[in-house]
Amino acid sequence: MARVLVLHTGGTLMMSKADGGELLPDAFGRDLLAELPILGRAADVSARILFNLDSGDMQPSHWVELARAVHGAVLDDSVDGVVVIHGTDTMAYSASAVALLLGPLTKPVVFTGAQRPLVEVRTDARQNLVDAVFAATLPVPEVGIAFASRVVRGARSMKRDAWALAAFDSPNCPPLVELGVDVGIGPHVRPPAAILAPFDGRIEPRVLAVRVFPGLDPALVQGALRVGVKGLVLEAYGTGNLPHLAGSLIPALEVARAQDVPVLVVSQCPRGFVDMSRYAGGAAAAEAGAISGGDMTREAAIAKVMVGLARLGPGPALRAWLERDVVGERTT
Ligand code: ASP
């Protein structure tokens, strides 16, 4: 029987209601099998508690700690797959960051969580946990998110719905696994490849993501550059367009370039990709040194700039790394 290590980080799945009615992290049932014995029929399950946080309190330092634990498990011959229980609010960020911190994988690493706690009668936690443990036994050596009968690629994922049980999507990438009556594994699942060792936990958290909107005062972006921003993710319009006339962001991008601050441009549209040559605003941004994020999500872009900056520093090597597909996070 496949051996699956479950790493618990917190989230609604194990929460319960406080007296005031708000959901709070509960003491984690150390024996997951006692909570959900059916898991023992899907795999030989062991569990470890890393943290017990609402994922709204996750920081890049938690991503690194989690990635380090997953790295150890992937190198451990007595583990065939890893499940990460995580809050849904920042799961797409963590899954993107862990994927980029680890690089290639030989085993599945499956994040899951729930919109309603496991202790409730009407919960999605049971199905998601069973699916995640099952998916961790499949030949899918990627970081995925198992949610609502699908596994989507972590580095392509976004939380798309605050209230529906189907909370996750990967708009620019088909699901890795469809868990319907049959189990369908996508042809685009990455082949296994040896994990990089030793683990590299460097990360640069001083990255700012800015959503472009009509009226955005460029002085605010310049102000951020003055207070020590090391990397910028610009969520531009449509195919990568942004203002270059009134309220032009181009002078701020020029300041960023002068300060060696990389600017990665992604689209505000969940579907589609950035082509900075399509409109004059995007072309001017590219001229000022901005880098196209292609069809990356905002979540993956932020994590990629943080990891890339720490490992490579600013410069041409970082640009090349941001522009290339590392773990399936972008189409090139
Ligand atoms: N606030 C929770 C969290 O992200 C939401 C959830 O898990 O669904 O931890």
mmCIF file of C-alpha atoms and ligand atoms in Angstrom, residues 9-15 23 25 53-58 86-91 112-116 124 147 159 162 167-168, ligand 1:
data_model
loop_
_atom_site.group_PDB
_atom_site.id
_atom_site.type_symbol
_atom_site.label_atom_id
_atom_site.label_comp_id
_atom_site.label_asym_id
_atom_site.label_seq_id
_atom_site.Cartn_x
_atom_site.Cartn_y
_atom_site.Cartn_z
ATOM 1 C CA THR A 9 -0.704 23.697 8.361
ATOM 2 C CA GLY A 10 -4.196 24.780 9.437
ATOM 3 C CA GLY A 11 -7.241 26.211 7.694
ATOM 4 C CA THR A 12 -10.997 25.706 7.899
ATOM 5 C CA LEU A 13 -10.766 21.942 7.458
ATOM 6 C CA MET A 14 -9.812 21.510 11.112
ATOM 7 C CA MET A 15 -11.472 24.654 12.481
ATOM 8 C CA LEU A 23 -14.116 29.996 12.793
ATOM 9 C CA PRO A 25 -8.040 26.863 14.344
ATOM 10 C CA LEU A 53 -2.878 28.703 11.288
ATOM 11 C CA ASP A 54 -5.638 30.419 9.441
ATOM 12 C CA SER A 55 -3.846 30.690 6.099
ATOM 13 C CA GLY A 56 -4.475 34.439 6.157
ATOM 14 C CA ASP A 57 -1.565 34.470 8.615
ATOM 15 C CA MET A 58 0.842 32.575 6.380
ATOM 16 C CA HIS A 86 -3.935 24.191 4.217
ATOM 17 C CA GLY A 87 -6.432 27.027 4.482
ATOM 18 C CA THR A 88 -8.039 27.975 1.209
ATOM 19 C CA ASP A 89 -7.454 31.737 1.430
ATOM 20 C CA THR A 90 -3.751 31.596 0.544
ATOM 21 C CA MET A 91 -3.447 28.024 -0.682
ATOM 22 C CA THR A 112 -6.116 20.319 0.100
ATOM 23 C CA GLY A 113 -8.465 22.078 2.480
ATOM 24 C CA ALA A 114 -12.148 22.721 2.836
ATOM 25 C CA GLN A 115 -14.754 25.452 2.673
ATOM 26 C CA ARG A 116 -16.589 23.867 5.628
ATOM 27 C CA ASP A 124 -16.512 19.186 1.748
ATOM 28 C CA PHE A 147 -10.508 20.282 -4.379
ATOM 29 C CA LYS A 159 -9.060 30.698 -5.368
ATOM 30 C CA ALA A 162 -15.288 32.510 -1.668
ATOM 31 C CA ALA A 167 -13.241 27.032 -4.752
ATOM 32 C CA PHE A 168 -10.216 26.539 -7.009
HETATM 33 N N1 ASP B 1 -9.676 31.476 6.470
HETATM 34 C C1 ASP B 1 -9.493 30.076 6.132
HETATM 35 C C2 ASP B 1 -8.027 29.857 5.822
HETATM 36 O O1 ASP B 1 -7.573 30.184 4.780
HETATM 37 C C3 ASP B 1 -10.340 29.705 4.975
HETATM 38 C C4 ASP B 1 -10.325 28.247 4.611
HETATM 39 O O2 ASP B 1 -9.517 27.461 5.006
HETATM 40 O O3 ASP B 1 -11.201 27.873 3.821
HETATM 41 O O4 ASP B 1 -7.330 29.339 6.662
#
